[in-house]
Coordinates of C-alpha atoms in Angstrom, one line a residue:
M49 CA -4.3 -3.9 -19.3
T50 CA -1.6 -3.3 -16.9
H51 CA -2.2 -3.6 -13.2
S52 CA -0.3 -2.4 -10.2
S53 CA 2.1 -4.6 -8.5
L54 CA 3.6 -4.7 -5.0
I55 CA 6.8 -6.3 -4.0
V56 CA 6.5 -7.5 -0.4
E57 CA 9.7 -8.0 1.7
P58 CA 9.8 -10.4 4.6
S59 CA 9.0 -8.8 7.9
K60 CA 11.2 -8.9 11.1
G61 CA 8.0 -8.2 13.3
L62 CA 5.1 -5.9 13.6
R63 CA 5.0 -3.6 16.6
G64 CA 3.4 -0.5 18.0
R65 CA 0.0 0.9 18.0
I66 CA -2.5 1.3 14.9
R67 CA -5.9 2.4 14.6
M68 CA -8.5 0.8 12.1
P69 CA -10.4 2.9 9.6
G70 CA -14.2 3.0 9.8
D71 CA -16.3 -0.2 9.3
K72 CA -17.2 -0.6 5.7
S73 CA -20.6 -2.2 6.4
I74 CA -21.5 0.4 8.9
S75 CA -20.3 3.3 6.8
H76 CA -22.6 2.3 3.9
R77 CA -25.6 2.0 6.3
A78 CA -24.9 5.3 8.0
L79 CA -25.1 7.2 4.6
L80 CA -28.1 5.2 3.2
F81 CA -30.2 5.1 6.4
N82 CA -29.7 8.9 7.1
A83 CA -30.6 9.6 3.6
M84 CA -33.9 8.1 4.2
A85 CA -34.3 9.7 7.6
C86 CA -35.9 13.1 8.5
G87 CA -33.4 15.6 9.7
T88 CA -29.7 16.2 9.8
A89 CA -27.0 13.7 10.9
S90 CA -23.2 14.4 11.8
L91 CA -20.9 11.6 11.3
E92 CA -17.3 10.7 12.2
G93 CA -15.1 7.9 11.0
V94 CA -17.0 7.0 7.8
L95 CA -14.7 5.0 5.7
D96 CA -13.2 7.1 2.9
S97 CA -12.9 4.3 0.3
L98 CA -14.0 3.9 -3.3
D99 CA -16.9 1.6 -2.2
V100 CA -18.3 4.0 0.3
K101 CA -17.7 6.9 -2.1
A102 CA -20.0 5.0 -4.6
T103 CA -22.7 5.0 -2.0
L104 CA -22.3 8.6 -1.4
R105 CA -22.5 9.4 -5.1
C106 CA -25.6 7.5 -5.6
I107 CA -27.6 9.1 -2.8
Q108 CA -26.2 12.6 -4.0
R109 CA -27.6 11.8 -7.5
M110 CA -31.0 11.1 -5.9
G111 CA -31.2 14.7 -4.5
V112 CA -29.6 14.2 -1.0
D113 CA -27.4 16.7 0.5
A114 CA -24.6 14.5 1.8
S115 CA -20.9 14.1 2.4
M116 CA -18.8 11.7 4.5
S117 CA -19.3 13.9 7.6
G118 CA -23.0 14.5 7.4
V119 CA -26.3 13.7 5.6
V120 CA -29.6 15.9 5.4
G121 CA -32.2 13.3 5.1
C122 CA -35.1 13.4 2.5
S123 CA -37.7 11.7 4.7
G124 CA -37.7 8.6 2.4
V125 CA -38.6 10.6 -0.8
F126 CA -35.8 10.7 -3.1
V127 CA -35.5 12.5 -6.5
A128 CA -35.4 10.5 -9.7
P129 CA -31.7 10.4 -10.9
N130 CA -31.0 11.9 -14.2
A131 CA -28.3 9.2 -15.0
A132 CA -27.5 5.7 -14.0
L133 CA -26.7 5.0 -10.4
D134 CA -23.0 3.8 -10.7
C135 CA -22.1 1.4 -7.8
G136 CA -18.6 0.9 -9.0
N137 CA -17.3 -2.4 -7.4
S138 CA -19.6 -2.2 -4.4
G139 CA -22.0 -5.0 -4.0
T140 CA -23.3 -3.4 -0.7
T141 CA -24.2 -0.4 -2.5
A142 CA -26.1 -2.0 -5.3
R143 CA -28.0 -4.5 -3.3
L144 CA -29.0 -2.0 -0.4
L145 CA -29.9 0.6 -3.1
L146 CA -32.4 -2.0 -4.7
G147 CA -34.4 -2.1 -1.3
I148 CA -34.7 1.8 -1.3
L149 CA -35.4 2.1 -5.0
A150 CA -38.2 -0.6 -4.9
G151 CA -40.5 1.7 -3.0
Q152 CA -39.7 5.0 -4.9
D153 CA -42.2 6.4 -7.4
F154 CA -39.7 6.6 -10.2
S155 CA -37.6 4.3 -12.6
S156 CA -33.9 4.1 -12.2
R157 CA -31.0 2.1 -13.6
I158 CA -28.1 0.6 -11.5
I159 CA -24.7 0.0 -13.1
G160 CA -21.4 -1.2 -11.9
D161 CA -17.8 -2.1 -13.0
A162 CA -17.1 -5.3 -14.9
S163 CA -16.5 -7.3 -11.6
L164 CA -19.8 -6.1 -10.0
S165 CA -21.7 -6.7 -13.2
T166 CA -21.2 -10.4 -12.7
R167 CA -22.3 -10.7 -9.1
P168 CA -25.8 -12.2 -8.5
M169 CA -28.5 -9.8 -7.9
R170 CA -31.6 -12.0 -8.4
R171 CA -31.5 -13.0 -4.6
V172 CA -32.5 -9.5 -4.0
T173 CA -34.7 -8.7 -7.0
M174 CA -36.9 -11.8 -6.8
P175 CA -38.2 -11.1 -3.3
L176 CA -38.5 -7.5 -4.0
A177 CA -40.6 -8.4 -7.1
R178 CA -42.9 -10.2 -4.8
M179 CA -43.5 -7.0 -2.8
G180 CA -44.5 -5.1 -6.0
A181 CA -41.1 -3.7 -7.4
Q182 CA -40.4 -4.4 -11.3
F183 CA -37.1 -5.1 -12.7
S184 CA -35.7 -5.5 -16.3
E185 CA -32.4 -7.3 -16.2
S186 CA -30.1 -9.2 -18.5
G187 CA -28.8 -12.3 -16.8
D188 CA -28.2 -12.3 -13.0
G189 CA -26.2 -9.2 -12.7
L190 CA -25.9 -5.5 -13.8
P191 CA -27.0 -3.3 -15.5
L192 CA -30.5 -3.5 -13.8
D193 CA -33.6 -1.3 -14.4
V194 CA -35.9 -0.6 -11.4
Q195 CA -39.4 0.6 -11.4
G196 CA -40.5 1.4 -7.9
G197 CA -43.8 2.0 -6.5
P198 CA -46.3 1.0 -3.7
L199 CA -45.1 -2.2 -1.9
T200 CA -47.0 -4.9 -0.1
A201 CA -45.1 -6.5 2.9
V202 CA -44.6 -10.3 2.4
E203 CA -42.8 -13.0 4.3
H204 CA -39.3 -14.0 3.0
S205 CA -37.5 -17.2 3.6
L206 CA -33.8 -16.9 2.6
S207 CA -31.8 -19.9 1.5
V208 CA -28.5 -18.2 2.7
A209 CA -28.0 -16.0 5.5
S210 CA -27.0 -12.7 3.9
A211 CA -26.8 -9.2 5.6
Q212 CA -27.1 -7.4 2.2
V213 CA -30.2 -9.3 1.2
K214 CA -31.8 -9.0 4.6
T215 CA -31.1 -5.3 4.8
A216 CA -32.4 -4.7 1.2
L217 CA -35.7 -6.4 2.2
L218 CA -36.0 -4.5 5.5
L219 CA -35.4 -1.1 3.7
A220 CA -38.3 -2.0 1.3
G221 CA -40.3 -3.2 4.2
L222 CA -40.0 0.3 5.7
Q223 CA -41.8 1.5 2.6
A224 CA -44.3 -1.3 2.4
K225 CA -47.9 -1.7 3.7
G226 CA -48.1 -4.3 6.4
T227 CA -45.5 -6.3 8.3
T228 CA -42.3 -7.7 6.4
V229 CA -40.9 -10.9 7.8
V230 CA -37.4 -12.2 6.9
R231 CA -36.4 -15.8 7.9
E232 CA -32.7 -16.7 7.8
P233 CA -31.2 -20.1 8.2
A234 CA -28.5 -18.5 10.5
V235 CA -27.7 -15.1 12.1
S236 CA -26.0 -12.8 9.6
R237 CA -24.4 -9.6 10.7
D238 CA -26.7 -7.3 12.6
H239 CA -25.5 -3.7 11.9
T240 CA -28.9 -3.0 10.2
E241 CA -31.0 -4.0 13.2
R242 CA -28.7 -2.1 15.6
M243 CA -28.7 1.1 13.6
F244 CA -32.4 0.9 12.9
A245 CA -32.9 0.7 16.7
A246 CA -30.7 3.8 17.2
M247 CA -32.8 5.6 14.6
G248 CA -36.2 4.7 16.2
V249 CA -37.3 1.8 14.1
E250 CA -38.5 -1.3 15.9
V251 CA -37.5 -4.7 14.5
Q252 CA -38.6 -7.8 16.3
R253 CA -35.9 -10.6 16.4
E254 CA -36.3 -14.2 17.3
Q255 CA -33.6 -16.8 17.2
H256 CA -34.5 -20.5 17.1
A257 CA -32.7 -23.4 18.7
D258 CA -31.6 -24.7 15.3
G259 CA -29.8 -21.6 14.6
G260 CA -32.6 -20.0 12.3
H261 CA -33.3 -16.4 12.7
V262 CA -36.6 -14.6 12.1
L263 CA -37.0 -10.7 11.9
S264 CA -40.4 -8.9 11.5
M265 CA -40.9 -5.1 11.0
S266 CA -43.9 -2.9 10.5
G267 CA -43.9 -0.7 7.5
G268 CA -44.4 3.1 7.7
Q269 CA -41.9 3.6 10.6
A270 CA -39.9 6.8 10.3
L271 CA -36.2 6.8 10.5
R272 CA -34.7 9.7 13.0
P273 CA -31.2 10.9 12.1
F274 CA -28.3 9.0 13.5
S275 CA -25.2 10.9 14.4
G276 CA -22.1 9.3 15.8
R277 CA -18.8 7.7 15.1
V278 CA -18.3 4.6 12.9
P279 CA -16.3 1.9 14.7
G280 CA -13.1 0.5 13.3
D281 CA -13.6 -2.4 10.7
I282 CA -12.8 -5.9 12.1
S283 CA -12.5 -7.2 8.6
S284 CA -9.6 -4.7 8.1
A285 CA -8.1 -5.5 11.4
A286 CA -8.2 -9.2 10.5
F287 CA -5.2 -8.8 8.2
F288 CA -3.2 -7.3 11.0
M289 CA -4.2 -10.0 13.5
V290 CA -3.0 -12.7 11.2
A291 CA 0.2 -10.8 10.2
A292 CA 1.2 -10.2 13.9
T293 CA 0.4 -13.9 14.7
V294 CA 2.4 -15.5 12.0
V295 CA 5.3 -13.0 11.8
P296 CA 8.0 -13.8 14.7
N297 CA 8.9 -11.0 17.1
S298 CA 5.5 -9.3 16.5
D299 CA 3.7 -7.5 19.4
L300 CA 0.8 -5.2 17.8
V301 CA -1.9 -3.2 19.4
V302 CA -4.9 -2.4 17.2
E303 CA -7.2 0.2 18.5
G304 CA -10.9 1.0 17.9
V305 CA -12.0 -2.2 16.4
G306 CA -15.7 -3.1 16.2
L307 CA -16.4 -6.4 18.3
N308 CA -20.0 -7.0 17.1
E309 CA -20.5 -10.6 17.8
T310 CA -22.1 -11.2 14.5
R311 CA -18.8 -10.0 12.9
S312 CA -16.2 -11.4 15.4
G313 CA -16.1 -15.0 14.2
V314 CA -12.4 -14.2 13.0
L315 CA -11.5 -13.7 16.6
D316 CA -13.1 -17.0 17.8
V317 CA -11.4 -19.0 15.0
L318 CA -8.0 -17.5 15.4
S319 CA -8.1 -17.9 19.2
R320 CA -9.1 -21.5 18.6
M321 CA -6.1 -22.0 16.4
G322 CA -3.8 -20.8 19.2
A323 CA -3.5 -17.1 18.4
D324 CA -2.5 -14.9 21.2
I325 CA -5.1 -12.1 20.8
R326 CA -6.3 -10.2 24.0
T327 CA -9.0 -7.6 24.4
E328 CA -7.4 -4.8 26.3
D329 CA -10.6 -2.6 26.9
R330 CA -14.1 -2.4 25.6
W331 CA -16.6 0.4 25.0
M332 CA -19.7 1.3 22.9
E333 CA -19.9 3.5 20.0
G334 CA -23.3 4.1 18.3
G335 CA -24.9 0.8 19.6
E336 CA -21.8 -1.2 18.6
P337 CA -19.2 -2.8 20.9
V338 CA -15.7 -1.6 20.3
G339 CA -12.4 -2.5 21.8
T340 CA -8.6 -2.5 21.7
L341 CA -6.8 -5.7 20.7
R342 CA -3.2 -6.8 21.4
I343 CA -1.8 -9.4 19.3
R344 CA 1.5 -11.3 19.7
H345 CA 3.3 -13.9 17.6
S346 CA 2.3 -17.5 18.4
A347 CA 2.1 -21.0 16.8
L348 CA -1.1 -22.1 15.2
N349 CA -3.0 -25.3 14.9
A350 CA -5.6 -26.3 12.3
T351 CA -9.2 -26.1 12.7
S352 CA -12.6 -26.8 11.1
I353 CA -14.9 -23.8 10.1
N354 CA -18.4 -24.6 9.1
G355 CA -22.1 -24.1 9.8
A356 CA -23.4 -20.9 11.6
E357 CA -20.0 -19.7 12.0
I358 CA -19.5 -18.9 8.3
P359 CA -21.7 -15.8 8.1
R360 CA -19.8 -14.2 11.1
L361 CA -16.4 -14.4 9.2
I362 CA -17.3 -14.9 5.5
D363 CA -15.2 -11.9 4.5
E364 CA -12.3 -13.0 6.7
L365 CA -12.0 -16.6 5.2
P366 CA -9.2 -15.6 2.8
I367 CA -6.9 -14.3 5.4
I368 CA -7.7 -17.2 7.7
G369 CA -6.6 -19.3 4.8
V370 CA -3.2 -17.7 5.0
A371 CA -3.1 -18.4 8.7
A372 CA -4.0 -21.9 8.0
A373 CA -1.0 -22.3 5.6
F374 CA 1.3 -21.6 8.6
A375 CA -0.5 -23.8 11.0
D376 CA 0.1 -27.5 12.1
G377 CA -2.4 -29.8 10.4
V378 CA -5.3 -29.5 7.9
T379 CA -7.8 -26.7 8.2
V380 CA -11.1 -27.4 6.5
V381 CA -13.7 -24.7 5.5
S382 CA -17.1 -25.8 4.5
D383 CA -20.7 -24.5 4.0
A384 CA -19.1 -21.4 2.5
E385 CA -20.5 -21.4 -1.1
E386 CA -21.1 -17.7 -0.9
L387 CA -17.3 -17.4 -1.4
R388 CA -17.7 -18.4 -4.9
V389 CA -19.6 -15.2 -5.8
K390 CA -17.6 -12.5 -4.2
E391 CA -15.4 -10.1 -6.1
S392 CA -13.6 -13.3 -7.4
D393 CA -14.1 -17.0 -6.6
R394 CA -12.5 -16.7 -3.2
C395 CA -12.5 -20.5 -2.8
A396 CA -10.4 -20.9 -6.0
S397 CA -8.4 -17.8 -5.2
T398 CA -7.5 -18.9 -1.7
V399 CA -6.3 -22.2 -2.7
R400 CA -4.2 -20.7 -5.5
L401 CA -2.5 -18.3 -2.9
C402 CA -1.8 -21.0 -0.5
R403 CA -0.4 -23.3 -3.1
S404 CA 1.8 -20.5 -4.3
M405 CA 3.1 -20.1 -0.6
G406 CA 4.1 -23.9 -0.7
A407 CA 1.1 -25.3 1.2
N408 CA -1.0 -28.2 0.0
A409 CA -4.5 -26.8 -0.6
A410 CA -7.6 -28.0 -2.5
E411 CA -11.0 -26.6 -3.4
R412 CA -14.3 -28.1 -2.0
H413 CA -17.5 -27.4 -3.6
D414 CA -18.4 -25.4 -0.6
G415 CA -15.0 -24.1 0.7
F416 CA -11.3 -25.3 0.8
S417 CA -8.9 -27.5 2.8
I418 CA -5.3 -26.3 3.6
E419 CA -2.5 -28.3 5.0
G420 CA -0.3 -26.0 6.9
R421 CA 3.5 -25.9 7.0
K422 CA 4.1 -25.3 10.7
G423 CA 7.4 -23.6 11.5
Q424 CA 8.3 -22.8 7.8
H425 CA 8.4 -19.7 5.9
A426 CA 6.1 -19.2 2.6
N427 CA 7.8 -19.7 -0.7
G428 CA 8.8 -16.6 -2.6
F429 CA 5.8 -16.2 -4.9
V430 CA 4.0 -14.1 -7.5
F431 CA 0.2 -13.8 -6.9
K432 CA -2.4 -12.4 -9.1
S433 CA -5.2 -11.2 -7.1
A434 CA -7.8 -11.0 -9.9
L435 CA -8.5 -7.4 -8.6
D436 CA -10.1 -8.7 -5.5
H437 CA -9.2 -6.4 -2.7
R438 CA -9.3 -9.1 0.1
M439 CA -7.3 -11.5 -1.9
A440 CA -4.8 -8.8 -2.7
M441 CA -4.3 -7.9 1.0
A442 CA -4.2 -11.6 1.9
G443 CA -1.4 -12.0 -0.5
V444 CA 0.5 -9.0 0.9
I445 CA 0.3 -10.6 4.6
A446 CA 1.4 -13.9 3.2
G447 CA 4.5 -12.2 1.8
L448 CA 5.5 -10.8 5.2
H449 CA 6.5 -14.3 6.4
A450 CA 8.1 -15.6 3.2
E451 CA 11.7 -16.8 2.5
R452 CA 12.2 -14.0 0.1
S453 CA 10.5 -11.1 -1.5
C454 CA 7.1 -11.8 -3.1
T455 CA 4.9 -9.8 -5.6
V456 CA 1.3 -9.3 -5.5
V457 CA -0.4 -8.2 -8.7
G458 CA -3.6 -6.1 -8.7
T459 CA -3.1 -4.2 -5.5
E460 CA -5.0 -1.0 -6.9
S461 CA -8.1 -3.0 -5.7
I462 CA -7.3 -2.4 -2.1
S463 CA -8.4 1.2 -2.2
S464 CA -12.1 0.0 -2.6
S465 CA -12.2 -1.0 1.0
F466 CA -9.0 -0.3 2.8
P467 CA -7.2 2.9 1.2
T468 CA -4.9 3.2 4.3
F469 CA -3.7 -0.5 4.4
H470 CA -0.2 0.3 3.1
A471 CA 0.3 3.2 5.4
L472 CA -0.7 1.4 8.5
L473 CA 1.5 -1.6 7.4
E474 CA 4.4 0.7 7.2
D475 CA 3.5 2.2 10.7
A476 CA 3.4 -1.3 12.2
H477 CA 7.0 -2.0 10.9
G478 CA 7.9 1.4 12.6

């Protein structure tokens, strides 16, 4: 099969003002939660990407009148789909849907593309089965048959902090009898808790001194419609932060970036490495903090990334790896086993990309290490992204500060999460 390739030319600097598209995680939740609500919601800024469109198609197939700009909720009672629910490449769609379907009085089937079909689902189905849902599966991925029904709330202890698993269990908990408790070893992104609060659902939160996090929620609470604007995606902005940091003569302003502290680990790490990133203003949109960032070229130093910081930047680690390849010293990422089960094995893919750039890089069982090449350009390279959208974009950014043109293979995957990536990159080159 032939995949799309992009030839990337070295940049002379990124400048001007650009605005990020809507946050993917929040867009999924705005559609799914409003589908469960009672009433009509009006939405702005929902990310128009393949992943979010997969969520939209699935709720439409279950009888919900929905579009990217609005949802008429079904009060938590969906219609049995007359065909499989196709989640495409979207792990968020699949895992969050499992939480909804677990409490519905019908059977359904979830499918996905070849990549999604290999991603682990038992981390969700096993705790949901303890609540009373039934699953028929082959292996640990998709396709997956779900028989929903009455649920009983239980206490869950997660081995890995995961916003997707947490959200699936809370969505099931809304439909369960009793109080659902979710214990996480660290705080994961909290978009679900914030949106639940905006929709009238009370979730008790408790953070322990050791970093652990406990959520509890009573079942039977009704969701009110949530209308508002989806903030810009900080995961998307991270690619432009790194680009403007490593490419000389850059002075770039990125508007409308979500600054939720459970997602802003990339800002902390890049600042710690020496990046010149300043927040020019802040405001709130739909219970989420938002701001405008100004990024200027600067030299970087290596750092270590581990522990409770990992859940706050798990999706940004590949592009942080690119930044590390231009830094002074050895950057070490650990406690990031979750990278192994993303759209590709991102530990292996990030190391492969950095080696192609000319940096010394090595895999660790739970991350990677990268020895940067301070003051040097990347080698000219050809990088195969394994159809992983974040790896493809990381490859493009790496090519902007290379000694000659570079080629990234598999760039069609970028449309799954950031369809305007190429256009915004062109705007930044003015």
